mmCIF file of C-alpha atoms in Angstrom:
data_model
loop_
_atom_site.group_PDB
_atom_site.id
_atom_site.type_symbol
_atom_site.label_atom_id
_atom_site.label_comp_id
_atom_site.label_asym_id
_atom_site.label_seq_id
_atom_site.Cartn_x
_atom_site.Cartn_y
_atom_site.Cartn_z
ATOM 1 C CA MET A 1 -56.211 153.196 -36.158
ATOM 2 C CA PRO A 2 -58.942 155.794 -35.451
ATOM 3 C CA LEU A 3 -57.994 159.354 -36.266
ATOM 4 C CA ALA A 4 -58.381 160.588 -32.675
ATOM 5 C CA ARG A 5 -55.941 157.939 -31.423
ATOM 6 C CA ASN A 6 -53.330 158.627 -34.055
ATOM 7 C CA PRO A 7 -53.304 162.402 -34.537
ATOM 8 C CA VAL A 8 -49.634 162.549 -35.492
ATOM 9 C CA LYS A 9 -50.517 161.143 -38.913
ATOM 10 C CA LEU A 10 -52.975 164.001 -39.383
ATOM 11 C CA LEU A 11 -50.367 166.754 -39.666
ATOM 12 C CA LYS A 12 -51.475 167.866 -43.078
ATOM 13 C CA PHE A 13 -54.334 166.978 -45.354
ATOM 14 C CA VAL A 14 -55.654 168.754 -48.401
ATOM 15 C CA PHE A 15 -59.106 168.187 -49.822
ATOM 16 C CA CYS A 16 -59.051 169.762 -53.288
ATOM 17 C CA PHE A 17 -62.171 170.422 -55.297
ATOM 18 C CA HIS A 18 -61.448 172.295 -58.519
ATOM 19 C CA ASN A 19 -59.738 175.520 -57.349
ATOM 20 C CA LYS A 20 -60.537 175.246 -53.630
ATOM 21 C CA ALA A 21 -58.365 173.461 -51.099
ATOM 22 C CA PHE A 22 -58.914 173.036 -47.400
ATOM 23 C CA CYS A 23 -55.918 172.546 -45.131
ATOM 24 C CA LEU A 24 -56.068 170.380 -42.030
ATOM 25 C CA ARG A 25 -52.882 170.639 -39.981
ATOM 26 C CA SER A 26 -51.295 170.789 -36.566
ATOM 27 C CA PRO A 27 -50.200 174.380 -35.840
ATOM 28 C CA LYS A 28 -47.412 173.341 -33.478
ATOM 29 C CA SER A 29 -46.141 169.915 -32.560
ATOM 30 C CA ARG A 30 -45.615 171.150 -28.964
ATOM 31 C CA THR A 31 -49.305 171.878 -28.374
ATOM 32 C CA ARG A 32 -51.299 169.677 -26.006
ATOM 33 C CA GLY A 33 -53.713 168.737 -28.752
ATOM 34 C CA VAL A 34 -53.816 168.473 -32.514
ATOM 35 C CA TRP A 35 -56.313 170.882 -34.047
ATOM 36 C CA LEU A 36 -58.305 170.751 -37.235
ATOM 37 C CA GLU A 37 -57.984 174.001 -39.158
ATOM 38 C CA VAL A 38 -60.217 174.852 -42.093
ATOM 39 C CA ARG A 39 -59.528 177.839 -44.286
ATOM 40 C CA GLY A 40 -60.864 178.772 -47.696
ATOM 41 C CA ASN A 41 -58.299 178.890 -50.528
ATOM 42 C CA SER A 42 -55.460 177.411 -48.423
ATOM 43 C CA ARG A 43 -52.777 175.622 -50.395
ATOM 44 C CA CYS A 44 -50.388 173.035 -49.045
ATOM 45 C CA ARG A 45 -49.241 169.490 -49.666
ATOM 46 C CA GLY A 46 -50.150 166.725 -47.302
ATOM 47 C CA THR A 47 -50.588 163.082 -46.589
ATOM 48 C CA THR A 48 -53.576 160.949 -47.424
ATOM 49 C CA ILE A 49 -56.119 159.865 -44.840
ATOM 50 C CA PRO A 50 -58.999 157.400 -45.303
ATOM 51 C CA ALA A 51 -61.999 158.496 -47.371
ATOM 52 C CA THR A 52 -64.339 158.026 -44.422
ATOM 53 C CA THR A 53 -62.281 160.462 -42.389
ATOM 54 C CA ALA A 54 -62.210 162.876 -45.319
ATOM 55 C CA ALA A 55 -66.000 162.708 -45.484
ATOM 56 C CA ILE A 56 -66.189 163.866 -41.875
ATOM 57 C CA LEU A 57 -63.523 166.541 -42.052
ATOM 58 C CA CYS A 58 -63.741 168.175 -45.477
ATOM 59 C CA VAL A 59 -66.114 171.068 -46.087
ATOM 60 C CA CYS A 60 -67.514 172.276 -49.378
ATOM 61 C CA VAL A 61 -67.877 176.007 -48.715
ATOM 62 C CA CYS A 62 -65.741 177.984 -46.269
ATOM 63 C CA ASP A 63 -66.005 181.550 -47.584
ATOM 64 C CA GLY A 64 -62.844 182.474 -45.721
ATOM 65 C CA ARG A 65 -64.305 181.699 -42.304
ATOM 66 C CA TYR A 66 -62.287 179.641 -39.877
ATOM 67 C CA THR A 67 -62.823 177.048 -37.196
ATOM 68 C CA ARG A 68 -60.650 174.863 -34.963
ATOM 69 C CA ILE A 69 -61.785 171.561 -33.511
ATOM 70 C CA PRO A 70 -59.572 169.636 -31.060
ATOM 71 C CA LEU A 71 -58.860 166.112 -32.243
ATOM 72 C CA THR A 72 -56.929 165.039 -29.159
ATOM 73 C CA HIS A 73 -57.626 165.504 -25.474
ATOM 74 C CA PRO A 74 -55.750 167.066 -22.525
ATOM 75 C CA PRO A 75 -53.452 164.663 -20.645
ATOM 76 C CA GLY A 76 -55.069 162.688 -17.843
ATOM 77 C CA ARG A 77 -58.609 162.828 -19.201
ATOM 78 C CA ARG A 78 -60.627 160.089 -20.820
ATOM 79 C CA PRO A 79 -60.809 160.808 -24.574
ATOM 80 C CA PRO A 80 -64.352 161.572 -25.751
ATOM 81 C CA SER A 81 -65.533 160.002 -28.978
ATOM 82 C CA LEU A 82 -64.633 161.654 -32.257
ATOM 83 C CA GLU A 83 -68.315 162.321 -32.856
ATOM 84 C CA ARG A 84 -68.603 164.239 -29.562
ATOM 85 C CA ARG A 85 -65.578 166.343 -30.434
ATOM 86 C CA LEU A 86 -66.946 167.158 -33.860
ATOM 87 C CA PHE A 87 -70.427 167.948 -32.577
ATOM 88 C CA ALA A 88 -69.469 169.781 -29.375
ATOM 89 C CA SER A 89 -69.953 173.217 -30.913
ATOM 90 C CA GLY A 90 -73.614 172.646 -31.812
ATOM 91 C CA GLY A 91 -75.286 174.023 -34.924
ATOM 92 C CA ALA A 92 -74.107 176.604 -37.369
ATOM 93 C CA GLY A 93 -75.291 180.049 -38.248
ATOM 94 C CA ARG A 94 -74.767 183.670 -37.357
ATOM 95 C CA ARG A 95 -77.351 185.473 -35.277
ATOM 96 C CA ARG A 96 -78.097 189.019 -36.279
ATOM 97 C CA GLY A 97 -76.172 191.515 -34.253
ATOM 98 C CA SER A 98 -73.759 188.955 -32.863
ATOM 99 C CA GLY A 99 -70.953 189.657 -35.306
ATOM 100 C CA PRO A 100 -68.954 187.085 -37.343
ATOM 101 C CA ARG A 101 -68.811 183.559 -35.980
ATOM 102 C CA PRO A 102 -66.766 180.559 -37.118
ATOM 103 C CA VAL A 103 -68.078 177.658 -39.104
ATOM 104 C CA LEU A 104 -69.225 175.373 -36.297
ATOM 105 C CA ALA A 105 -68.658 171.667 -36.022
ATOM 106 C CA MET A 106 -72.117 170.324 -36.780
ATOM 107 C CA SER A 107 -72.522 172.432 -39.888
ATOM 108 C CA LEU A 108 -69.059 171.336 -40.980
ATOM 109 C CA TYR A 109 -70.016 167.691 -40.522
ATOM 110 C CA ARG A 110 -73.386 167.929 -42.270
ATOM 111 C CA ASN A 111 -72.110 169.840 -45.275
ATOM 112 C CA SER A 112 -69.055 167.630 -45.597
ATOM 113 C CA VAL A 113 -70.855 164.313 -45.546
ATOM 114 C CA TRP A 114 -73.594 165.664 -47.799
ATOM 115 C CA PHE A 115 -71.110 166.975 -50.359
ATOM 116 C CA VAL A 116 -69.169 163.738 -50.535
ATOM 117 C CA LYS A 117 -72.470 161.871 -50.830
ATOM 118 C CA GLY A 118 -73.440 164.201 -53.651
ATOM 119 C CA LEU A 119 -70.238 163.564 -55.570
ATOM 120 C CA ARG A 120 -70.968 159.834 -55.397
ATOM 121 C CA HIS A 121 -74.717 159.747 -55.948
ATOM 122 C CA TYR A 122 -76.145 163.066 -57.189
ATOM 123 C CA CYS A 123 -74.043 163.629 -60.322
ATOM 124 C CA ARG A 124 -74.555 162.103 -63.756
ATOM 125 C CA SER A 125 -72.310 159.191 -62.835
ATOM 126 C CA GLY A 126 -74.562 158.427 -59.857
ATOM 127 C CA TYR A 127 -77.599 158.255 -62.120
ATOM 128 C CA GLU A 128 -75.799 156.057 -64.634
ATOM 129 C CA SER A 129 -74.807 153.668 -61.867
ATOM 130 C CA ALA A 130 -78.306 153.557 -60.361
ATOM 131 C CA SER A 131 -80.017 153.180 -63.737
ATOM 132 C CA LYS A 132 -78.338 149.812 -64.268
ATOM 133 C CA HIS A 133 -80.831 148.459 -61.752
ATOM 134 C CA PHE A 134 -83.927 150.140 -63.215
ATOM 135 C CA VAL A 135 -86.703 147.952 -64.608
ATOM 136 C CA PRO A 136 -87.496 149.357 -68.083
ATOM 137 C CA GLU A 137 -90.984 147.858 -68.032
ATOM 138 C CA ASP A 138 -91.905 150.161 -65.134
ATOM 139 C CA LEU A 139 -92.268 153.053 -67.561
ATOM 140 C CA GLU A 140 -93.777 151.065 -70.417
ATOM 141 C CA VAL A 141 -97.263 152.179 -69.478
ATOM 142 C CA ASP A 142 -100.207 153.894 -71.122
ATOM 143 C CA VAL A 143 -101.783 156.556 -68.895
ATOM 144 C CA THR A 144 -104.381 157.736 -71.377
ATOM 145 C CA GLY A 145 -107.374 159.051 -69.464
ATOM 146 C CA ARG A 146 -105.403 160.074 -66.391
ATOM 147 C CA HIS A 147 -104.992 163.770 -65.570
ATOM 148 C CA PHE A 148 -101.705 165.240 -64.324
ATOM 149 C CA MET A 149 -100.795 168.690 -62.989
ATOM 150 C CA VAL A 150 -97.155 169.797 -63.088
ATOM 151 C CA THR A 151 -96.220 173.105 -61.467
ATOM 152 C CA GLY A 152 -93.186 174.890 -62.855
ATOM 153 C CA GLY A 153 -93.698 172.935 -66.058
ATOM 154 C CA ASN A 154 -92.292 175.452 -68.513
ATOM 155 C CA SER A 155 -88.618 174.453 -68.112
ATOM 156 C CA GLY A 156 -86.136 172.154 -66.421
ATOM 157 C CA ILE A 157 -87.282 169.073 -64.559
ATOM 158 C CA GLY A 158 -90.948 170.073 -64.664
ATOM 159 C CA LYS A 159 -90.977 170.355 -68.436
ATOM 160 C CA ALA A 160 -89.009 167.125 -68.859
ATOM 161 C CA ALA A 161 -91.457 165.266 -66.581
ATOM 162 C CA ALA A 162 -94.503 166.740 -68.339
ATOM 163 C CA LYS A 163 -93.106 165.688 -71.712
ATOM 164 C CA GLU A 164 -92.595 162.068 -70.625
ATOM 165 C CA ILE A 165 -96.081 161.921 -69.079
ATOM 166 C CA ALA A 166 -97.607 163.322 -72.284
ATOM 167 C CA ARG A 167 -95.591 160.812 -74.316
ATOM 168 C CA ARG A 168 -97.420 158.053 -72.433
ATOM 169 C CA GLY A 169 -100.828 159.498 -73.182
ATOM 170 C CA GLY A 170 -101.519 161.531 -70.046
ATOM 171 C CA LEU A 171 -103.531 164.744 -70.078
ATOM 172 C CA VAL A 172 -101.174 167.381 -68.684
ATOM 173 C CA HIS A 173 -101.922 170.690 -66.965
ATOM 174 C CA LEU A 174 -98.862 172.962 -66.908
ATOM 175 C CA VAL A 175 -99.013 175.493 -64.082
ATOM 176 C CA CYS A 176 -96.576 178.301 -64.862
ATOM 177 C CA ARG A 177 -95.882 181.873 -63.855
ATOM 178 C CA ASN A 178 -94.823 183.231 -67.264
ATOM 179 C CA LYS A 179 -97.353 182.942 -70.077
ATOM 180 C CA ASP A 180 -94.886 183.260 -72.967
ATOM 181 C CA ARG A 181 -92.597 180.531 -71.630
ATOM 182 C CA ALA A 182 -95.606 178.356 -70.835
ATOM 183 C CA GLU A 183 -96.868 178.657 -74.410
ATOM 184 C CA GLU A 184 -93.415 177.783 -75.727
ATOM 185 C CA ALA A 185 -93.194 174.741 -73.450
ATOM 186 C CA LYS A 186 -96.644 173.561 -74.516
ATOM 187 C CA LYS A 187 -95.629 173.849 -78.172
ATOM 188 C CA ASP A 188 -92.436 171.851 -77.576
ATOM 189 C CA ILE A 189 -94.256 169.103 -75.662
ATOM 190 C CA THR A 190 -97.122 168.706 -78.130
ATOM 191 C CA THR A 191 -94.702 168.671 -81.082
ATOM 192 C CA GLU A 192 -92.385 166.061 -79.542
ATOM 193 C CA THR A 193 -95.106 163.759 -78.195
ATOM 194 C CA ASP A 194 -97.928 164.297 -80.700
ATOM 195 C CA ASN A 195 -100.225 164.629 -77.678
ATOM 196 C CA GLN A 196 -102.470 167.683 -77.937
ATOM 197 C CA ASN A 197 -103.916 167.260 -74.431
ATOM 198 C CA VAL A 198 -101.588 169.798 -72.835
ATOM 199 C CA PHE A 199 -103.135 172.821 -71.125
ATOM 200 C CA ILE A 200 -101.564 175.840 -69.461
ATOM 201 C CA HIS A 201 -102.613 177.745 -66.350
ATOM 202 C CA ILE A 202 -100.911 180.965 -65.298
ATOM 203 C CA LEU A 203 -100.265 181.147 -61.567
ATOM 204 C CA ASP A 204 -97.673 182.718 -59.257
ATOM 205 C CA MET A 205 -96.932 180.138 -56.549
ATOM 206 C CA SER A 206 -95.845 182.893 -54.150
ATOM 207 C CA ASP A 207 -99.367 184.393 -54.193
ATOM 208 C CA PRO A 208 -101.456 182.457 -51.627
ATOM 209 C CA LYS A 209 -104.732 184.190 -52.454
ATOM 210 C CA GLY A 210 -104.186 183.552 -56.155
ATOM 211 C CA ILE A 211 -103.578 179.851 -55.459
ATOM 212 C CA TRP A 212 -106.859 179.545 -53.542
ATOM 213 C CA GLU A 213 -108.754 181.227 -56.390
ATOM 214 C CA PHE A 214 -107.069 179.027 -58.997
ATOM 215 C CA THR A 215 -107.869 175.786 -57.166
ATOM 216 C CA GLU A 216 -111.535 176.718 -56.788
ATOM 217 C CA ARG A 217 -111.832 177.284 -60.543
ATOM 218 C CA PHE A 218 -109.864 174.156 -61.355
ATOM 219 C CA LYS A 219 -111.985 171.901 -59.126
ATOM 220 C CA ASN A 220 -115.134 173.067 -60.900
ATOM 221 C CA GLU A 221 -113.778 172.407 -64.393
ATOM 222 C CA HIS A 222 -111.327 169.480 -64.309
ATOM 223 C CA ARG A 223 -110.402 166.082 -62.922
ATOM 224 C CA LEU A 224 -107.037 165.287 -61.339
ATOM 225 C CA ASN A 225 -105.235 162.005 -60.708
ATOM 226 C CA VAL A 226 -101.672 163.139 -60.048
ATOM 227 C CA LEU A 227 -100.220 166.401 -58.712
ATOM 228 C CA VAL A 228 -96.519 167.104 -59.203
ATOM 229 C CA ASN A 229 -95.307 169.939 -56.941
ATOM 230 C CA ASN A 230 -92.244 171.000 -58.880
ATOM 231 C CA ALA A 231 -92.337 174.827 -58.885
ATOM 232 C CA GLY A 232 -89.841 176.500 -56.602
ATOM 233 C CA CYS A 233 -87.375 179.333 -56.268
ATOM 234 C CA MET A 234 -84.090 180.216 -54.618
ATOM 235 C CA VAL A 235 -83.894 183.943 -53.959
ATOM 236 C CA ASN A 236 -80.484 184.815 -52.565
ATOM 237 C CA GLN A 237 -81.450 188.141 -50.964
ATOM 238 C CA ARG A 238 -84.296 188.371 -48.463
ATOM 239 C CA GLU A 239 -87.288 189.592 -50.446
ATOM 240 C CA LEU A 240 -90.893 190.004 -49.334
ATOM 241 C CA THR A 241 -93.969 189.360 -51.458
ATOM 242 C CA LYS A 242 -96.845 191.835 -51.686
ATOM 243 C CA ASP A 243 -98.376 189.949 -48.725
ATOM 244 C CA GLY A 244 -95.276 190.498 -46.551
ATOM 245 C CA LEU A 245 -94.092 186.884 -46.836
ATOM 246 C CA GLU A 246 -90.466 185.873 -47.374
ATOM 247 C CA LYS A 247 -90.451 184.847 -51.038
ATOM 248 C CA ASN A 248 -88.702 181.471 -50.782
ATOM 249 C CA PHE A 249 -91.034 180.378 -47.992
ATOM 250 C CA ALA A 250 -94.110 181.720 -49.801
ATOM 251 C CA THR A 251 -93.281 179.796 -52.978
ATOM 252 C CA ASN A 252 -91.628 176.598 -51.806
ATOM 253 C CA THR A 253 -93.550 175.915 -48.597
ATOM 254 C CA LEU A 254 -96.788 177.865 -48.219
ATOM 255 C CA GLY A 255 -97.634 177.748 -51.935
ATOM 256 C CA THR A 256 -97.059 173.995 -52.062
ATOM 257 C CA TYR A 257 -99.132 173.542 -48.909
ATOM 258 C CA ILE A 258 -102.132 175.526 -50.170
ATOM 259 C CA LEU A 259 -102.151 173.990 -53.651
ATOM 260 C CA THR A 260 -101.949 170.451 -52.290
ATOM 261 C CA THR A 261 -104.486 170.763 -49.492
ATOM 262 C CA ALA A 262 -106.949 172.637 -51.724
ATOM 263 C CA LEU A 263 -106.765 169.943 -54.428
ATOM 264 C CA LEU A 264 -106.967 166.945 -52.076
ATOM 265 C CA PRO A 265 -110.780 166.672 -52.320
ATOM 266 C CA LEU A 266 -110.467 166.509 -56.119
ATOM 267 C CA LEU A 267 -107.694 163.893 -55.937
ATOM 268 C CA GLU A 268 -109.576 161.737 -53.458
ATOM 269 C CA ARG A 269 -112.429 161.262 -55.945
ATOM 270 C CA GLU A 270 -110.148 159.456 -58.389
ATOM 271 C CA ASP A 271 -108.590 156.014 -58.647
ATOM 272 C CA ASP A 272 -104.940 155.732 -57.550
ATOM 273 C CA PRO A 273 -104.386 159.441 -56.723
ATOM 274 C CA ARG A 274 -100.814 160.567 -56.168
ATOM 275 C CA VAL A 275 -98.923 163.671 -55.002
ATOM 276 C CA ILE A 276 -95.219 163.994 -55.801
ATOM 277 C CA THR A 277 -93.181 166.869 -54.376
ATOM 278 C CA VAL A 278 -89.817 167.656 -55.933
ATOM 279 C CA SER A 279 -87.642 168.362 -52.910
ATOM 280 C CA SER A 280 -83.839 168.406 -52.783
ATOM 281 C CA GLY A 281 -81.002 166.465 -51.218
ATOM 282 C CA GLY A 282 -79.893 169.790 -49.765
ATOM 283 C CA MET A 283 -82.568 169.352 -47.110
ATOM 284 C CA LEU A 284 -80.293 166.728 -45.519
ATOM 285 C CA VAL A 285 -78.133 169.481 -44.032
ATOM 286 C CA GLN A 286 -81.109 171.137 -42.313
ATOM 287 C CA LYS A 287 -83.145 170.346 -39.234
ATOM 288 C CA LEU A 288 -86.721 171.612 -39.217
ATOM 289 C CA ASP A 289 -86.744 175.025 -37.537
ATOM 290 C CA VAL A 290 -90.286 176.114 -36.685
ATOM 291 C CA SER A 291 -89.040 179.160 -34.782
ATOM 292 C CA ASN A 292 -87.754 180.904 -37.906
ATOM 293 C CA LEU A 293 -89.968 179.900 -40.815
ATOM 294 C CA GLN A 294 -89.598 183.219 -42.617
ATOM 295 C CA SER A 295 -85.863 183.657 -42.026
ATOM 296 C CA GLU A 296 -86.137 186.736 -39.811
ATOM 297 C CA ASN A 297 -83.848 185.725 -36.947
ATOM 298 C CA VAL A 298 -80.564 184.860 -38.681
ATOM 299 C CA ALA A 299 -78.345 186.374 -41.334
ATOM 300 C CA PHE A 300 -80.000 185.505 -44.639
ATOM 301 C CA ASP A 301 -78.435 182.731 -46.718
ATOM 302 C CA GLY A 302 -80.581 181.893 -49.742
ATOM 303 C CA THR A 303 -79.071 178.445 -50.219
ATOM 304 C CA MET A 304 -79.723 177.423 -46.621
ATOM 305 C CA VAL A 305 -83.225 178.950 -46.668
ATOM 306 C CA TYR A 306 -83.974 176.870 -49.765
ATOM 307 C CA ALA A 307 -82.649 173.760 -48.020
ATOM 308 C CA GLN A 308 -84.840 174.509 -44.989
ATOM 309 C CA ASN A 309 -87.870 174.897 -47.282
ATOM 310 C CA LYS A 310 -87.082 171.518 -48.819
ATOM 311 C CA ARG A 311 -86.884 169.951 -45.351
ATOM 312 C CA GLN A 312 -90.306 171.464 -44.686
ATOM 313 C CA GLN A 313 -91.641 169.847 -47.877
ATOM 314 C CA VAL A 314 -90.416 166.434 -46.744
ATOM 315 C CA VAL A 315 -92.094 166.868 -43.359
ATOM 316 C CA MET A 316 -95.321 167.986 -45.058
ATOM 317 C CA THR A 317 -95.245 164.901 -47.282
ATOM 318 C CA GLU A 318 -94.855 162.614 -44.261
ATOM 319 C CA GLN A 319 -97.683 164.352 -42.413
ATOM 320 C CA TRP A 320 -100.030 164.285 -45.408
ATOM 321 C CA ALA A 321 -99.397 160.575 -45.863
ATOM 322 C CA LYS A 322 -100.580 159.932 -42.304
ATOM 323 C CA ALA A 323 -103.637 162.174 -42.605
ATOM 324 C CA HIS A 324 -104.808 161.072 -46.078
ATOM 325 C CA PRO A 325 -104.250 157.327 -46.539
ATOM 326 C CA SER A 326 -106.319 157.202 -49.747
ATOM 327 C CA VAL A 327 -103.699 159.330 -51.577
ATOM 328 C CA HIS A 328 -100.157 158.150 -52.285
ATOM 329 C CA PHE A 329 -97.663 160.854 -51.274
ATOM 330 C CA SER A 330 -93.965 160.970 -52.036
ATOM 331 C CA SER A 331 -91.119 163.467 -52.114
ATOM 332 C CA MET A 332 -87.953 163.050 -54.134
ATOM 333 C CA HIS A 333 -84.494 164.361 -54.934
ATOM 334 C CA PRO A 334 -83.737 164.750 -58.661
ATOM 335 C CA GLY A 335 -79.982 164.838 -58.132
ATOM 336 C CA TRP A 336 -77.731 167.642 -59.306
ATOM 337 C CA ALA A 337 -79.179 168.445 -62.717
ATOM 338 C CA ASP A 338 -78.322 171.000 -65.372
ATOM 339 C CA THR A 339 -81.426 173.209 -65.298
ATOM 340 C CA PRO A 340 -82.054 176.929 -65.867
ATOM 341 C CA ALA A 341 -82.809 177.293 -62.148
ATOM 342 C CA VAL A 342 -79.404 175.889 -61.146
ATOM 343 C CA ARG A 343 -77.614 178.116 -63.639
ATOM 344 C CA SER A 344 -79.317 181.296 -62.447
ATOM 345 C CA SER A 345 -79.512 180.635 -58.690
ATOM 346 C CA MET A 346 -76.192 178.837 -58.154
ATOM 347 C CA PRO A 347 -73.816 180.136 -60.860
ATOM 348 C CA ASP A 348 -70.598 179.284 -58.999
ATOM 349 C CA PHE A 349 -71.760 175.742 -58.309
ATOM 350 C CA TYR A 350 -72.852 175.384 -61.932
ATOM 351 C CA GLU A 351 -69.500 176.551 -63.315
ATOM 352 C CA LYS A 352 -67.588 174.083 -61.151
ATOM 353 C CA MET A 353 -69.945 171.155 -61.699
ATOM 354 C CA LYS A 354 -71.415 171.673 -65.166
ATOM 355 C CA ASN A 355 -69.512 168.788 -66.729
ATOM 356 C CA ARG A 356 -70.780 166.397 -64.048
ATOM 357 C CA LEU A 357 -74.427 167.440 -63.778
ATOM 358 C CA ARG A 358 -77.320 165.221 -64.779
ATOM 359 C CA THR A 359 -79.450 166.057 -67.780
ATOM 360 C CA GLU A 360 -82.959 167.372 -67.237
ATOM 361 C CA ASP A 361 -84.394 164.010 -68.348
ATOM 362 C CA GLN A 362 -82.217 162.157 -65.845
ATOM 363 C CA GLY A 363 -83.319 164.522 -63.070
ATOM 364 C CA ALA A 364 -86.978 164.005 -64.035
ATOM 365 C CA ASP A 365 -86.784 160.217 -64.297
ATOM 366 C CA THR A 366 -87.889 159.485 -60.725
ATOM 367 C CA VAL A 367 -90.682 162.083 -60.962
ATOM 368 C CA VAL A 368 -92.063 160.251 -63.997
ATOM 369 C CA TRP A 369 -91.619 156.861 -62.320
ATOM 370 C CA LEU A 370 -93.484 158.038 -59.226
ATOM 371 C CA ALA A 371 -96.244 159.573 -61.348
ATOM 372 C CA VAL A 372 -97.002 156.754 -63.784
ATOM 373 C CA SER A 373 -95.535 153.396 -62.750
ATOM 374 C CA ARG A 374 -97.509 150.692 -60.989
ATOM 375 C CA GLU A 375 -94.451 149.787 -58.912
ATOM 376 C CA ALA A 376 -94.271 153.268 -57.397
ATOM 377 C CA GLY A 377 -97.856 152.933 -56.200
ATOM 378 C CA LYS A 378 -96.892 149.781 -54.291
ATOM 379 C CA GLN A 379 -94.349 151.691 -52.189
ATOM 380 C CA ALA A 380 -95.322 152.958 -48.750
ATOM 381 C CA SER A 381 -96.781 156.455 -48.820
ATOM 382 C CA GLY A 382 -94.799 159.392 -47.425
ATOM 383 C CA GLN A 383 -91.299 158.277 -48.399
ATOM 384 C CA PHE A 384 -88.409 160.246 -49.901
ATOM 385 C CA PHE A 385 -87.037 158.865 -53.193
ATOM 386 C CA GLN A 386 -83.862 159.097 -55.210
ATOM 387 C CA ASP A 387 -83.285 157.188 -58.446
ATOM 388 C CA ARG A 388 -86.499 155.155 -58.019
ATOM 389 C CA GLN A 389 -85.573 153.992 -54.529
ATOM 390 C CA PRO A 390 -86.734 155.188 -51.099
ATOM 391 C CA VAL A 391 -83.767 156.671 -49.231
ATOM 392 C CA PRO A 392 -83.241 158.001 -45.682
ATOM 393 C CA THR A 393 -84.296 161.572 -44.907
ATOM 394 C CA HIS A 394 -81.397 162.133 -42.482
ATOM 395 C CA LEU A 395 -77.626 161.779 -42.651
ATOM 396 C CA PRO A 396 -76.091 159.520 -39.993
ATOM 397 C CA LEU A 397 -75.174 161.341 -36.757
ATOM 398 C CA ALA A 398 -76.309 164.683 -38.224
ATOM 399 C CA GLN A 399 -78.892 165.462 -35.521
ATOM 400 C CA THR A 400 -81.505 166.700 -38.029
ATOM 401 C CA LYS A 401 -84.470 164.665 -36.772
ATOM 402 C CA SER A 402 -87.277 166.871 -35.519
ATOM 403 C CA SER A 403 -89.748 166.133 -32.758
ATOM 404 C CA PRO A 404 -93.378 165.189 -33.480
ATOM 405 C CA GLY A 405 -94.311 168.384 -31.682
ATOM 406 C CA ASP A 406 -92.309 170.568 -34.075
ATOM 407 C CA GLU A 407 -93.751 168.761 -37.085
ATOM 408 C CA ALA A 408 -97.267 169.338 -35.744
ATOM 409 C CA LYS A 409 -96.434 173.017 -35.169
ATOM 410 C CA LEU A 410 -95.332 173.366 -38.788
ATOM 411 C CA MET A 411 -98.594 171.939 -40.104
ATOM 412 C CA GLN A 412 -100.667 174.025 -37.699
ATOM 413 C CA PHE A 413 -98.808 177.209 -38.632
ATOM 414 C CA LEU A 414 -99.259 176.553 -42.350
ATOM 415 C CA GLU A 415 -102.952 175.798 -41.920
ATOM 416 C CA GLU A 416 -103.595 178.951 -39.903
ATOM 417 C CA LEU A 417 -101.544 181.130 -42.244
ATOM 418 C CA SER A 418 -103.154 179.671 -45.359
ATOM 419 C CA GLN A 419 -106.653 180.351 -44.030
ATOM 420 C CA LYS A 420 -105.842 184.075 -43.757
ATOM 421 C CA PHE A 421 -105.617 184.227 -47.556
ATOM 422 C CA LYS A 422 -108.609 182.040 -48.370
ATOM 423 C CA PRO A 423 -111.396 184.015 -50.086
ATOM 424 C CA ARG A 424 -114.528 184.299 -47.961
#
């Protein structure tokens, strides 16, 4: 029987994840409706409800905040659907100056469904399950003579992807911010693969003017078949670059936009050109917000800003695919992988999940597949991939789809902003 029609059975429910528990209970049996209560660090014993209901009701991060959602209706009124009750409060967030607000229903739903999805598909076990259906011959290729650029290639998924591309004969350009770590990565890759065609370029992806200057030099000196946009950051306090740009946006969105658009003429000269952007499944909890691209209008949350940037990357990929049909574009989610970036930017998440995270090679597998396999090139351009398969870019009922007008505004804003930093 649906939850809303049988609320008596939902008197208590505990969703435990490591040391956090979230209590769903009826405050008083005499009340006119049963309420869902969510509190961080609550502890109680309760009855079991179906997993699908748990996916809707559980939440992964509460931070002590509190919300109540009615699961029944006042007497004499037609009961609205469960979805309408869950979504009635709209989106989440806390406007500056408005004071503390509860976790709202839509945010609760998005984060809950996403987290349960992640436990099933984004961990190491999800990769192991998906890999049973991989075709090994897809990666048995020789890409000698093809030129690849990997940003953020000195560690983590970028380094793992660069290594596998070099192992198959590709000429690899590592674009890194730190020279010492770039040199170390180059040494590791050339030693492991016996491929000496690995070159480093020092570039800060949060510096738009520097990106324009780099691409002009690169176009005059090199060829390029495949661009892998992997570099990114998650800064948890609002920080501005020397150009007055919010740092996450400058690196993850504007930097990716400028590098890609500036290199498109070089890519379009080659056979089978490809652009792969390493996004994140976290973007599933975000709807494109063109009114707040630099995170000025809400209380700053680095994790959610990062997720919004990753949603922007997916939209950019879709728009590029429409505008440049001669280039194959794709974005992808590497899963929850054990990388230096995860350890430094999300230490609490890492400590709780470290025994379930994917390896760097597992996280990079789909990047490599998209970059080198013939099968990937046969897929429609502009799609979002996970474990070598195109997957939806929106959770069901999550209301994260943006209008064509907002997507056009994003691209127009990025184009106009990027031109301000282009050398004359």
